[in-house]
Coordinates of C-alpha atoms and ligand atoms in Angstrom, one line a residue:
M1 CA 191.1 120.3 16.5
P2 CA 188.8 118.2 18.6
K3 CA 190.0 114.9 20.0
D4 CA 187.5 113.2 17.8
H5 CA 189.4 114.0 14.6
E6 CA 192.7 112.9 16.0
T7 CA 191.6 109.5 17.3
R8 CA 189.0 108.4 14.8
P9 CA 190.2 106.6 11.7
K10 CA 189.7 108.5 8.5
P11 CA 189.3 105.9 5.9
A12 CA 189.2 107.0 2.3
N13 CA 185.9 105.4 1.6
L14 CA 183.2 103.3 3.1
R15 CA 184.5 100.0 2.0
E16 CA 187.8 100.6 3.5
F17 CA 186.1 101.6 6.7
F18 CA 184.2 98.3 6.9
A19 CA 187.4 96.5 6.2
K20 CA 189.2 98.4 9.0
D21 CA 186.8 98.2 11.9
P22 CA 183.8 96.0 11.2
I23 CA 182.5 96.3 14.7
A24 CA 182.4 100.1 14.6
A25 CA 180.9 99.8 11.1
D26 CA 178.2 97.6 12.5
R27 CA 177.4 100.0 15.2
A28 CA 177.4 103.0 12.9
F29 CA 175.3 101.5 10.1
F30 CA 173.2 98.9 11.8
G31 CA 173.1 100.1 15.5
R32 CA 174.3 96.6 16.4
E33 CA 176.2 96.3 19.6
S34 CA 178.6 93.5 20.1
H35 CA 178.2 91.3 23.1
A36 CA 180.4 88.9 25.0
D37 CA 179.3 86.0 22.9
R38 CA 180.1 88.0 19.8
R39 CA 176.5 87.8 18.5
G40 CA 175.2 91.1 17.2
F41 CA 171.5 90.8 17.7
L42 CA 170.7 92.5 14.4
K43 CA 167.0 93.6 14.4
G44 CA 164.8 96.4 13.5
V45 CA 166.6 99.0 11.4
G46 CA 169.8 97.1 11.5
L47 CA 168.2 94.1 9.9
A48 CA 166.2 96.1 7.5
T49 CA 169.1 98.3 6.5
M50 CA 171.5 95.3 6.0
A51 CA 168.8 93.5 4.0
T52 CA 168.5 96.6 1.8
M53 CA 172.2 96.7 1.4
V54 CA 172.7 93.1 0.4
G55 CA 169.6 93.2 -1.7
A56 CA 167.5 90.5 0.1
H57 CA 166.2 89.4 3.4
I58 CA 168.7 87.4 5.5
P59 CA 166.9 84.3 6.8
F60 CA 169.8 83.2 9.2
H61 CA 170.6 86.7 10.5
R62 CA 170.5 85.4 14.1
N63 CA 173.6 83.5 13.5
M64 CA 175.6 86.4 12.2
P65 CA 178.5 87.3 14.5
A66 CA 178.9 91.0 15.4
G67 CA 181.3 92.7 13.0
L68 CA 180.8 90.2 10.3
V69 CA 181.2 92.0 7.0
P70 CA 178.7 90.5 4.6
A71 CA 180.8 89.0 1.8
A72 CA 178.6 90.8 -0.7
F73 CA 180.2 94.0 0.4
A74 CA 183.6 93.0 -0.9
S75 CA 182.4 93.2 -4.4
E76 CA 179.9 96.0 -4.1
N77 CA 180.0 99.4 -2.6
V78 CA 179.4 99.0 1.1
L79 CA 176.5 101.4 1.1
V80 CA 174.3 100.0 -1.5
G81 CA 172.9 102.9 -3.4
K82 CA 175.8 105.2 -2.8
D83 CA 178.7 105.6 -5.1
G84 CA 182.2 107.1 -4.5
L85 CA 181.4 109.1 -1.4
T86 CA 184.2 110.0 1.0
L87 CA 183.5 109.0 4.6
L88 CA 184.3 111.8 7.1
N89 CA 182.9 110.2 10.2
D90 CA 181.5 106.7 11.1
R91 CA 179.3 107.5 14.1
P92 CA 177.2 109.3 13.1
V93 CA 177.6 108.6 9.4
N94 CA 178.8 111.6 7.5
A95 CA 180.0 111.3 3.9
E96 CA 180.6 113.8 1.1
T97 CA 180.8 113.6 -2.6
P98 CA 184.0 114.6 -4.6
P99 CA 183.2 117.6 -6.8
E100 CA 183.8 115.7 -10.1
L101 CA 181.1 113.2 -9.1
L102 CA 178.6 116.1 -8.8
D103 CA 178.8 116.9 -12.5
D104 CA 175.2 115.9 -13.3
P105 CA 172.7 118.7 -13.6
I106 CA 170.5 116.7 -11.2
T107 CA 172.4 114.8 -8.5
P108 CA 171.7 111.0 -8.6
T109 CA 170.7 109.6 -5.3
A110 CA 173.9 107.6 -5.2
R111 CA 175.8 110.8 -5.1
H112 CA 173.8 112.7 -2.6
F113 CA 175.9 113.4 0.5
I114 CA 174.9 112.0 4.0
R115 CA 174.9 114.1 7.1
N116 CA 173.5 112.3 10.2
N117 CA 173.6 113.8 13.6
G118 CA 172.3 110.6 15.3
L119 CA 171.4 107.0 14.3
P120 CA 168.8 106.4 11.6
P121 CA 165.5 105.1 13.0
D122 CA 164.6 101.4 13.3
D123 CA 161.6 101.6 11.2
M124 CA 161.5 103.3 7.8
D125 CA 158.3 101.6 6.6
A126 CA 156.5 103.9 4.1
G127 CA 153.3 101.9 4.6
T128 CA 153.0 102.6 8.3
W129 CA 154.7 106.0 8.5
S130 CA 152.8 108.9 9.9
L131 CA 153.3 112.6 10.1
T132 CA 151.7 114.8 12.7
I133 CA 151.0 118.5 12.4
D134 CA 150.2 120.1 15.7
G135 CA 150.9 122.9 18.1
L136 CA 149.2 126.2 17.4
V137 CA 146.9 125.1 14.6
D138 CA 143.1 125.0 14.3
N139 CA 143.0 121.4 13.0
P140 CA 145.9 119.1 14.3
A141 CA 146.2 116.2 11.9
T142 CA 148.1 113.0 11.4
Y143 CA 148.7 111.7 7.9
S144 CA 150.0 108.6 6.3
I145 CA 152.1 109.0 3.2
A146 CA 149.1 107.8 1.2
D147 CA 147.0 110.5 2.8
L148 CA 149.5 113.2 1.9
R149 CA 149.4 112.0 -1.7
D150 CA 145.6 112.0 -1.7
K151 CA 144.9 115.2 0.0
F152 CA 147.5 117.6 -1.4
E153 CA 148.9 118.5 -4.8
V154 CA 152.0 116.3 -5.5
V155 CA 154.9 118.2 -7.1
T156 CA 158.4 117.4 -8.3
M157 CA 161.1 120.0 -7.9
A158 CA 164.9 120.1 -8.2
L159 CA 166.1 121.5 -4.9
T160 CA 169.5 122.3 -3.6
I161 CA 170.5 121.1 -0.1
E162 CA 173.8 122.3 1.3
C163 CA 175.1 121.6 4.8
G164 CA 175.8 124.8 6.7
G165 CA 179.3 123.4 7.4
N166 CA 180.3 122.7 3.8
G167 CA 183.8 124.0 3.3
R168 CA 184.7 123.9 7.0
A169 CA 187.9 122.0 6.4
F170 CA 189.5 125.1 5.0
F171 CA 189.1 127.3 8.1
D172 CA 192.3 128.5 9.8
P173 CA 192.3 128.4 12.8
P174 CA 190.3 125.2 12.3
A175 CA 186.7 124.8 13.4
S176 CA 185.5 121.7 15.1
G177 CA 182.9 119.5 13.5
N178 CA 182.8 117.5 10.3
Q179 CA 185.7 118.5 8.1
W180 CA 183.6 118.9 4.9
T181 CA 185.5 120.1 1.9
Y182 CA 183.3 120.8 -1.2
G183 CA 180.8 117.9 -1.4
A184 CA 178.1 118.5 1.2
V185 CA 175.8 119.9 -1.4
A186 CA 173.5 118.3 -3.9
C187 CA 170.5 119.1 -6.1
S188 CA 168.2 116.1 -6.6
N189 CA 164.6 115.9 -7.9
W190 CA 162.3 115.7 -4.9
T191 CA 158.7 114.7 -5.1
G192 CA 156.2 115.4 -2.4
V193 CA 153.7 117.9 -1.1
R194 CA 154.2 121.5 -0.2
L195 CA 154.8 122.2 3.5
K196 CA 152.8 125.4 2.9
D197 CA 149.7 123.4 1.7
V198 CA 149.8 121.1 4.7
L199 CA 150.2 124.0 7.1
E200 CA 147.3 125.9 5.5
A201 CA 145.1 122.8 5.9
A202 CA 146.1 122.7 9.5
G203 CA 145.1 126.4 10.0
V204 CA 148.0 128.4 11.3
K205 CA 146.9 130.3 14.4
S206 CA 147.9 133.9 14.8
G207 CA 150.9 134.3 17.0
V208 CA 152.8 131.4 15.4
V209 CA 156.5 132.4 15.1
Y210 CA 158.4 129.3 14.2
T211 CA 158.0 125.7 13.0
A212 CA 159.6 122.9 14.9
H213 CA 160.6 119.7 13.0
E214 CA 161.1 116.3 14.6
G215 CA 162.5 113.2 13.0
A216 CA 162.6 109.5 14.1
D217 CA 166.3 109.1 14.4
T218 CA 167.8 108.4 17.8
H219 CA 170.5 110.2 19.8
L220 CA 174.0 108.8 19.8
S221 CA 173.7 108.1 23.5
G222 CA 170.8 105.8 22.8
D223 CA 168.7 107.8 25.2
A224 CA 165.2 107.5 23.7
D225 CA 164.1 110.8 25.3
K226 CA 166.8 112.8 23.5
Q227 CA 166.6 113.9 19.9
P228 CA 169.8 114.3 17.9
I229 CA 168.5 117.4 16.1
S230 CA 165.3 119.3 15.8
R231 CA 165.3 122.6 13.9
G232 CA 162.7 124.9 12.6
L233 CA 161.9 127.8 10.3
P234 CA 160.4 131.3 10.8
I235 CA 156.7 130.8 9.8
E236 CA 156.9 133.2 6.9
K237 CA 159.7 131.1 5.4
A238 CA 157.8 127.9 6.1
M239 CA 155.0 129.3 3.9
T240 CA 157.1 129.6 0.7
D241 CA 156.2 127.5 -2.3
N242 CA 159.4 125.5 -2.7
I243 CA 159.6 123.7 0.6
L244 CA 158.5 120.1 0.2
I245 CA 157.6 117.2 2.4
A246 CA 159.2 114.7 0.1
F247 CA 158.5 111.0 -0.3
E248 CA 160.5 110.4 -3.5
Q249 CA 164.1 111.2 -4.4
N250 CA 164.8 111.1 -8.2
G251 CA 161.6 109.2 -8.8
E252 CA 162.2 106.5 -6.3
A253 CA 161.8 105.9 -2.6
L254 CA 164.2 108.0 -0.5
H255 CA 167.5 106.5 0.3
P256 CA 167.6 105.3 3.9
M257 CA 170.5 107.6 4.7
N258 CA 168.7 110.6 3.1
G259 CA 165.7 110.3 5.4
A260 CA 163.4 107.5 4.1
P261 CA 160.5 107.4 3.9
L262 CA 159.7 111.1 4.4
R263 CA 161.7 114.3 4.9
L264 CA 161.5 118.0 4.6
V265 CA 163.5 119.7 1.8
V266 CA 164.1 123.4 2.4
P267 CA 166.3 124.7 -0.5
G268 CA 168.7 127.5 0.0
W269 CA 168.8 127.4 3.8
P270 CA 171.2 125.3 5.9
G271 CA 170.7 121.6 5.2
S272 CA 169.9 121.1 8.9
C273 CA 166.5 122.7 8.2
S274 CA 165.6 119.8 6.0
Q275 CA 164.6 117.3 8.7
K276 CA 164.9 113.7 7.7
W277 CA 162.7 110.8 8.8
L278 CA 160.1 113.4 9.4
K279 CA 157.5 112.6 12.1
R280 CA 156.2 115.9 13.3
V281 CA 155.9 119.5 12.5
W282 CA 154.6 121.6 15.4
L283 CA 153.9 125.3 15.3
R284 CA 155.2 127.4 18.1
D285 CA 154.8 131.0 19.4
V286 CA 158.5 131.3 20.1
V287 CA 161.7 130.7 18.1
H288 CA 162.2 126.9 18.3
D289 CA 164.7 125.8 20.9
G290 CA 165.2 122.1 20.0
P291 CA 168.6 120.4 19.9
K292 CA 171.0 122.2 17.5
M293 CA 168.8 125.3 17.4
T294 CA 170.4 127.0 20.4
G295 CA 173.9 127.9 21.6
T296 CA 176.3 128.3 18.7
S297 CA 174.9 125.5 16.5
Y298 CA 174.1 126.7 12.9
R299 CA 174.8 130.2 14.1
V300 CA 177.4 132.8 13.1
P301 CA 178.5 136.1 14.8
N302 CA 176.3 139.1 14.1
R303 CA 179.3 141.0 12.7
P304 CA 182.5 140.2 10.8
V305 CA 185.1 138.8 13.2
A306 CA 188.9 138.4 12.9
A307 CA 190.2 134.8 12.4
G308 CA 190.4 133.1 15.8
E309 CA 188.5 135.8 17.6
E310 CA 186.5 134.8 20.7
V311 CA 182.9 135.6 20.3
A312 CA 180.4 135.8 23.1
K313 CA 177.4 133.4 22.9
E314 CA 174.8 136.1 22.8
D315 CA 176.5 137.6 19.7
F316 CA 175.6 134.6 17.6
V317 CA 172.6 134.7 15.2
I318 CA 170.7 131.8 13.5
I319 CA 171.9 131.2 10.0
E320 CA 169.1 131.7 7.5
R321 CA 169.7 131.8 3.7
M322 CA 173.0 130.2 2.4
P323 CA 175.4 132.5 0.6
V324 CA 176.3 132.8 -3.1
K325 CA 178.5 129.9 -4.2
S326 CA 179.7 127.9 -7.1
L327 CA 181.4 124.5 -7.6
I328 CA 183.5 123.4 -10.5
T329 CA 182.6 119.8 -11.3
H330 CA 184.7 119.4 -14.5
P331 CA 187.6 119.1 -14.8
A332 CA 188.6 117.4 -11.6
N333 CA 191.2 119.0 -9.4
G334 CA 194.7 117.6 -10.4
A335 CA 193.6 116.4 -13.8
D336 CA 195.9 116.2 -16.8
S337 CA 194.4 118.1 -19.5
G338 CA 194.7 119.2 -23.1
R339 CA 194.8 122.9 -24.0
A340 CA 191.1 123.0 -24.8
V341 CA 189.1 122.5 -21.6
E342 CA 185.3 122.5 -21.1
V343 CA 184.7 123.9 -17.6
R344 CA 181.4 122.8 -16.0
G345 CA 179.8 123.3 -12.7
H346 CA 176.8 124.7 -10.7
A347 CA 176.1 127.9 -8.8
W348 CA 173.5 128.8 -6.2
S349 CA 172.5 131.4 -3.7
G350 CA 169.8 130.8 -1.0
D351 CA 166.5 132.5 -1.9
R352 CA 168.1 134.2 -4.9
T353 CA 169.2 133.4 -8.4
I354 CA 172.6 133.5 -10.0
T355 CA 173.0 136.2 -12.6
Q356 CA 176.6 135.6 -13.7
V357 CA 179.5 133.1 -13.3
D358 CA 183.0 134.1 -14.3
I359 CA 185.9 131.8 -15.0
S360 CA 189.6 132.6 -14.7
H361 CA 192.6 130.5 -15.8
D362 CA 195.3 133.0 -14.9
F363 CA 194.9 133.3 -11.1
G364 CA 192.2 135.9 -11.3
A365 CA 194.0 138.4 -13.6
T366 CA 191.3 138.1 -16.3
W367 CA 187.9 136.6 -16.3
M368 CA 185.5 135.3 -18.9
K369 CA 181.8 134.9 -18.6
A370 CA 180.5 131.4 -18.5
E371 CA 177.3 130.3 -20.2
L372 CA 174.7 130.1 -17.4
D373 CA 171.4 128.2 -17.4
D374 CA 168.3 129.5 -15.7
P375 CA 167.3 127.4 -12.6
V376 CA 164.9 124.7 -13.7
N377 CA 162.7 125.9 -10.8
D378 CA 162.9 128.1 -7.7
G379 CA 165.4 126.4 -5.4
A380 CA 167.5 124.5 -8.0
W381 CA 171.1 125.3 -8.6
Q382 CA 172.1 126.7 -12.0
N383 CA 174.5 124.9 -14.3
F384 CA 177.3 126.7 -16.1
R385 CA 179.9 125.9 -18.7
A386 CA 182.8 127.7 -20.4
N387 CA 185.3 126.7 -23.1
V388 CA 188.7 127.7 -22.0
E389 CA 191.8 127.7 -24.3
L390 CA 195.0 127.3 -22.3
P391 CA 198.0 129.0 -24.1
M392 CA 200.8 126.4 -23.6
A393 CA 201.9 123.4 -21.5
G394 CA 202.1 124.0 -17.7
Y395 CA 200.2 124.2 -14.5
Y396 CA 197.0 126.2 -14.4
E397 CA 194.2 126.9 -12.0
I398 CA 190.6 127.3 -13.1
W399 CA 188.7 129.6 -10.7
A400 CA 185.0 130.2 -10.7
R401 CA 183.1 133.0 -9.0
A402 CA 179.3 133.5 -9.0
T403 CA 177.3 136.7 -8.6
D404 CA 173.7 136.6 -7.4
S405 CA 170.6 138.6 -8.1
A406 CA 171.4 141.0 -5.2
G407 CA 174.7 141.7 -6.9
V408 CA 176.7 139.8 -4.3
M409 CA 179.8 138.0 -5.5
Q410 CA 181.7 135.1 -4.0
P411 CA 184.7 136.2 -2.0
F412 CA 188.2 135.0 -2.8
A413 CA 189.0 134.2 0.8
I414 CA 187.1 132.8 3.7
D415 CA 185.0 134.9 5.9
W416 CA 186.1 133.2 9.2
N417 CA 183.6 132.3 11.9
P418 CA 184.2 130.2 15.1
K419 CA 182.1 127.2 14.0
G420 CA 183.2 127.1 10.4
Y421 CA 179.9 127.7 8.7
L422 CA 179.1 129.3 5.3
N423 CA 182.4 129.0 3.5
N424 CA 181.6 130.3 0.1
S425 CA 185.0 131.2 -1.1
M426 CA 185.8 130.7 -4.8
H427 CA 186.4 127.2 -6.0
R428 CA 189.9 126.5 -7.5
V429 CA 190.8 123.5 -9.6
G430 CA 194.4 122.7 -10.5
L431 CA 195.3 121.4 -14.0
R432 CA 198.4 120.1 -15.8
V433 CA 198.7 120.6 -19.5
S434 CA 201.5 118.6 -21.1
Ligands
MTE501 N1 166.3 113.8 11.4 C1 167.4 114.3 11.0 N2 167.3 115.2 10.0 C2 168.4 115.8 9.5 C3 169.7 115.5 10.0 C4 169.8 114.6 11.1 O1 170.8 114.3 11.6 N3 168.6 114.0 11.5 N4 170.8 116.2 9.5 C5 170.5 117.5 8.9 C6 171.7 118.1 8.3 S1 172.8 118.9 9.3 C7 171.8 118.1 6.9 S2 173.1 119.0 6.2 C8 170.9 117.5 6.0 C9 171.6 116.5 5.1 O2 170.7 115.8 4.3 P1 171.3 114.4 3.6 O3 171.9 113.6 4.7 O4 170.1 113.8 3.0 O5 172.3 114.9 2.6 O6 169.9 116.7 6.7 C10 169.4 117.4 7.9 N5 168.3 116.6 8.4
MO502 MO1 174.2 120.1 8.0

């Protein structure tokens, strides 16, 4: 395990984290550094974010000491607009959602996980935001959000975003990085314009190989010349119909931590492709080599490897589609239950559909087919449900396994890889019937 995980506090939730180390919380959420005189100099994003969180402008913000926890936070969730998330890391902010809070067919914004690689930008003003499309295009362009709405068809789609590292916590030997369990996945309604339409208007030159995405967030070092993350897509993938440049999340402005006011949403591929706080898409004639595109980031070995095996850097390949997976969202793990249980959840497989979900309540000896909905659109997860009758009092496990349109079924055990990506092993939920 990296040092980071041993030394950093692991509070159960955001409120606890603020209570425990307000100065660190200030730094993580508001970018506010404490000074000798204990004044925090809250400005820019810090001020805007805190104002959003307390629900009003703060006229006397200059007087606020660093690390002061707004009293309003004591009675409300510390991250206004987020509900019940588990904080995994404070700097950068990373928070996941317990499976039972992901039960809705469409994930409410309050329950969409947060995965930041750096510090959110100072300015998230939708009115002055601009997006530039350049590189190998015939007509480079810069658009305001109003321009995007005017010039291109506006569409709303339910789209699944899953972090490439979701499930990393279960790797043995462990993999360094955020110890996500199950909840770095969500399927919200996103409204925006198609990346494809915007690229077509720009005129993609022949020879383009990859897109490169840039956001406005800053590197943890504070170095303005460094980006925390800049990933891209093969141009053929970028031209598919279900990739959006989104300005609304569930019918409202994007949450600040989910990339307000503009982001990419690339369903079915690692969440890292879905650049938040999107400022620029440039087209390149090489595979993009921005931060977190190279080395072993979001890459896996080009062959199955044994647990713990050393793999040479040149044997890693870029992760493209995410694998077939399911999540049980009801009942909650550890629940006390009656004998009749309605099992519910979602299943997804990047660039494919789910054809079947099976449920077991006897440790995999027998399976029953769950009722499975079609995706509401291409890129949405599929909801399933099954009525299970447990024979007598005792401890049970409910297991779910999905099969996709290519006939690939979720594995029971983890396919190990050094960086802990793509854990799609079957989800198990323990139940007690008394
Ligand atoms: N600009 C920017 N975009 C980003 C990131 C980031 O740190 N900065 N994190 C990426 C990663 S790794 C994931 S999994 C998704 C998570 O999206 P969310 O935080 O809205 O859930 O955003 C992606 N887009
Ligand atoms: Mo991610």
